[in-house]
Amino acid sequence: MKTLILRCLLALPLLVLAGCNPAENSTATAGSKAPAGKLPEGVRPQAYRLDLLLDPRRDDFSGTVEIDIQLDKAAEQIWLHGKNLRVSEATAILAKREIPAEYKEVLDSGVAAVKFTEALPAGEFTLRLAYSAPFDRNLAGLFKVEEQGSAYALAKSESIQARKYLPGFDEPGLKATFDIGLTVPAGYAAIGNGPEIEREAAGEGLEKVTFATTRPMPTYLLSLAVGPFDIVERPAIPANEFRSEPIPLRGFARRGRGGDMNYILDITPRLVEIFERELRRPYPFEKLDIIAAPQWPSGATELSAAITYREQRILVGDNPAPGARLSLLGVHAHEIAHMWFGNLVTPPWWDDLWLKEGFATWGTPLALTLFEPEGGHDLNAATRAISAMQLDSLASTRAIREPISDNNNIRNAYDAITYSKSLGVIHMVDRYFGAERFRPALGRYIEAFAEGEADSPDFYQVIGEETKTPELTETFRSFVEQKGVPQLAFALDCDAGKTRLQIRQSRYKPLGSPIEDTGQKWSIPLCLRTDSGSEQCLMLTEAQRSLELASEQCPQWILPNAQGSGYYRWTLNEAQWQALLAQFAGFGPTEQLSIIDSAFAAFEAGGLPESTLLQLVRQSAAADKRQVVTAPLRHLQKYRRNYLGGENQPAFLQFAQDLYQPLLQQTAGSGDSEKQLLHSELLEFMALTAGDPAARKQLAGRAMAFTGFKQERNKEALDSDLYEAALTVAVQDSGDEFLQHLIGVRGELDDPLFESASANAIGRSDNAGQLERIHQLALSEQLGAREAFGLIANSLAEPALQQQHWQWLRQNFPQVVDKIPEQWRRHTPAFARAFCDADQLGEVQQLFAEQGKLAPGYQRSLAQTEEQIQLCMALRERGRGLGGAL
Ligand SMILES: [Zn+2]
């Protein structure tokens, strides 16, 4: 077959297909099945030259792209990506001639074939395509938004949406250089990945903007933003020992909002320098633009040299509320980390997403702790790593790394497993093997793959070689490629002067879990402490083993996760739990967090008495750190919602008041930002979960004052950390008039944080008379795509009108899908995740059996939602729920 093809191809120019039937003698790609996942090997882009007319005042954009392509074998057809594009011309340009081609979209996920009128020889050629397309209206690909009377166009490409505005090779491993020219309305800002190098008049009130050639980059990192942005010029970030050139720094916000970017721009030079110093490598691009993008569908995206944020994450003014400030620091450090992790070294395919997201998430608290050592960023990271265990306890969870063979499944990798579990696993490795061993190896990995791509086997290899520690690689492999949370059972055995500890590992499973016992094992770096003082560490690779403790006397207590740095849960017998609780106040805060998590996990697995759990909640309320005090709140909220009948409500309220009222008083009016944040979080819990009348009255009053309801508006009445809680209470307690008022104020305030918080609050109305108004609002133009999603998700989380909202959703599913952001459609099954009974479960399954195709990729979210409902039912059946112990 191979020889025949070759002979035909060689004969082509002379014989013009005589005797060579193309259908019969197809080359590597022709006639093959369209690739639903990765593109076939052997066709690689080298350079793109993109020239677009991009005027956000219009409905469409248009232009041409030329792609220099390296073809390994002769081909008469190649596969690439393109979605809903109107391609008017397709031509292959060879050294001496042009060959016409036909472009055809083949798969809904945006896989297209380009078929040439004659086969192309192996080697280089240029593909030229002319095309146009409408701006997207669901915040995907090149989308358009209108804010305060001005239109903006922005490109959101990650993961596979660049294909909606650029026919090309929309795959992270296929990096190429980009030369971009944009024709835009005169005077409009245009933001690309390279610096703007030329701007010239193009007639008809337009200008042509040309950007410098980029480094090789994947399509998902492209920036094409055009609009009447405010531009905030800042002094360049000075040169340093790692970098000889200063980095020009600018901020972009929509018209009139540039003044709100001071905070983020002020801290940027220091954060960039921290990463350069820690990685000992220069910031890799020629400039840094920080963009506050209206309606940006993700929290932020690390577009190379043009980091783009959802505007409410960074437009915080000069004096942000403590929670808003922490959120800004977290997202900003994460995105800067990406300039190395992801942008300079890129995973070749989405199954290795953790190599960019996990390391950016892990690098964030490290950088922020250098930025402000007392900021509590290590505790925020520990809380985050633990939060992943909830999802990781499901049978339907993912492994950090698992194969992705279908484009529709790519977006499912963006979950707590990829971000937060990776953070926990990397932190565990860093601490056990030592930063001095692990981090230089990490630097070497960046150096080895700079400008290129690296997958997990590449990573394991470099890290293993550099550290000369095969166990380290094995630990990574066992946690990255297996799903689930390890659970370690400890039993103490003291006799005849010897103290032995029996340790057994298995996969954690809650009551009602379908997880089967398959003897799954991990290589677990385990460190424990006892009252004898010293920490003992070992690498647990066996299903069980016994450990001789250093102390001769039988210890009073054992803490199975010293420093709380292990990504695992643990159990003890009741006497040992009691011994540990008696010492709770003496443990470090990350250890306290591990104790709280393992106790709730043991309780939900049926193994810890309610009374012991409540004892722990009381202990945690007396802790020094905010993260420890608030760690039990999300569990209590769930138990309150699902397992506590009305008859237990007074007892729950009393319990909450006894614990948290004194703390609320102590933290009121504090000047310390952690205390302020603790105050806000407790106030929200007391008002919304415990139903405390005084907390509700206070919040409703502040919401009414802030929004100017029947009074002069007082902007100081509420900070953004309490928007959602206060507005929710006010919507629930202040009648129709307030709802009408709130809907009106949303449009007037021009405060995106307020807009999303108020949409969520409206969703949580408990007034059946408002249903119609709320449903109409959800689908109306008054609400953006993201706000509509938030409103609906919240409406189904609240028990009061859950059934009515659900019936409405079932009847209006196509309209809802049409309204919400495209990249969030796959999450629609999670609308039902607060359900807790069999009938509701059946209806959820039926809805997606019938209409799931409207939300491609929904299967993962559906499986997880089904399992969560089943687990909730199992816990309810077993009567676990604190009621008796309050
Ligand atoms: Zn990220």
CSV table of C-alpha atoms in Angstrom, one decimal, residues 59 61 83-84 134-146 152-162 164-165 294-298 310 411 778-781 783-789 792 813-828 831 854-856:
chain,number,residue,atom,x,y,z
A,59,ASP,CA,-22.1,41.6,14.4
A,61,PHE,CA,-15.7,39.7,12.0
A,83,LYS,CA,-16.3,25.7,14.2
A,84,ASN,CA,-19.2,27.6,12.6
A,134,PRO,CA,-20.5,36.1,13.8
A,135,PHE,CA,-19.3,37.2,17.2
A,136,ASP,CA,-20.3,34.7,19.8
A,137,ARG,CA,-23.0,35.7,22.3
A,138,ASN,CA,-22.4,33.0,24.9
A,139,LEU,CA,-18.9,34.1,26.0
A,140,ALA,CA,-17.1,31.5,24.0
A,141,GLY,CA,-14.5,32.0,21.3
A,142,LEU,CA,-14.4,35.5,19.9
A,143,PHE,CA,-17.3,37.0,21.8
A,144,LYS,CA,-18.9,40.4,22.1
A,145,VAL,CA,-20.3,42.1,25.1
A,146,GLU,CA,-22.0,45.4,25.6
A,152,TYR,CA,-16.1,45.1,23.4
A,153,ALA,CA,-14.8,42.1,21.6
A,154,LEU,CA,-12.7,39.5,23.5
A,155,ALA,CA,-11.3,36.1,22.6
A,156,LYS,CA,-11.8,33.3,25.2
A,157,SER,CA,-10.1,30.3,23.7
A,158,GLU,CA,-9.3,27.9,26.4
A,159,SER,CA,-9.8,25.1,26.0
A,160,ILE,CA,-11.0,24.5,22.5
A,161,GLN,CA,-12.7,27.7,21.4
A,162,ALA,CA,-10.1,29.3,19.3
A,164,LYS,CA,-14.6,29.4,16.6
A,165,TYR,CA,-12.7,32.4,15.3
A,294,PRO,CA,-16.4,42.5,31.2
A,295,GLN,CA,-18.4,39.2,31.4
A,296,TRP,CA,-15.2,37.0,31.2
A,297,PRO,CA,-16.5,33.5,31.6
A,298,SER,CA,-13.6,32.2,33.8
A,310,ARG,CA,-13.3,38.6,35.0
A,411,ARG,CA,-13.6,20.8,29.9
A,778,ALA,CA,-33.6,34.5,34.5
A,779,LEU,CA,-34.1,34.3,30.7
A,780,SER,CA,-34.3,38.0,30.0
A,781,GLU,CA,-31.8,40.4,28.5
A,783,LEU,CA,-29.4,39.2,33.1
A,784,GLY,CA,-26.0,38.3,31.6
A,785,ALA,CA,-25.2,34.7,30.8
A,786,ARG,CA,-23.2,34.1,34.0
A,787,GLU,CA,-25.7,35.8,36.2
A,788,ALA,CA,-28.5,33.6,34.8
A,789,PHE,CA,-26.5,30.5,35.6
A,792,ILE,CA,-30.8,29.1,38.6
A,813,PHE,CA,-34.3,23.3,29.6
A,814,PRO,CA,-33.5,24.3,26.0
A,815,GLN,CA,-34.0,28.0,26.7
A,816,VAL,CA,-31.8,27.8,29.8
A,817,VAL,CA,-29.0,26.0,28.0
A,818,ASP,CA,-29.3,28.7,25.3
A,819,LYS,CA,-29.0,31.5,27.9
A,820,ILE,CA,-26.0,30.3,30.0
A,821,PRO,CA,-22.3,30.5,29.0
A,822,GLU,CA,-21.3,27.7,26.6
A,823,GLN,CA,-18.5,26.4,28.7
A,824,TRP,CA,-20.8,25.9,31.7
A,825,ARG,CA,-23.5,23.9,29.9
A,826,ARG,CA,-21.9,20.6,30.8
A,827,HIS,CA,-22.4,21.5,34.5
A,828,THR,CA,-26.2,21.7,34.2
A,831,PHE,CA,-28.1,22.2,39.3
A,854,LEU,CA,-28.0,20.0,24.5
A,855,ALA,CA,-25.2,20.0,27.0
A,856,PRO,CA,-22.3,18.1,25.4
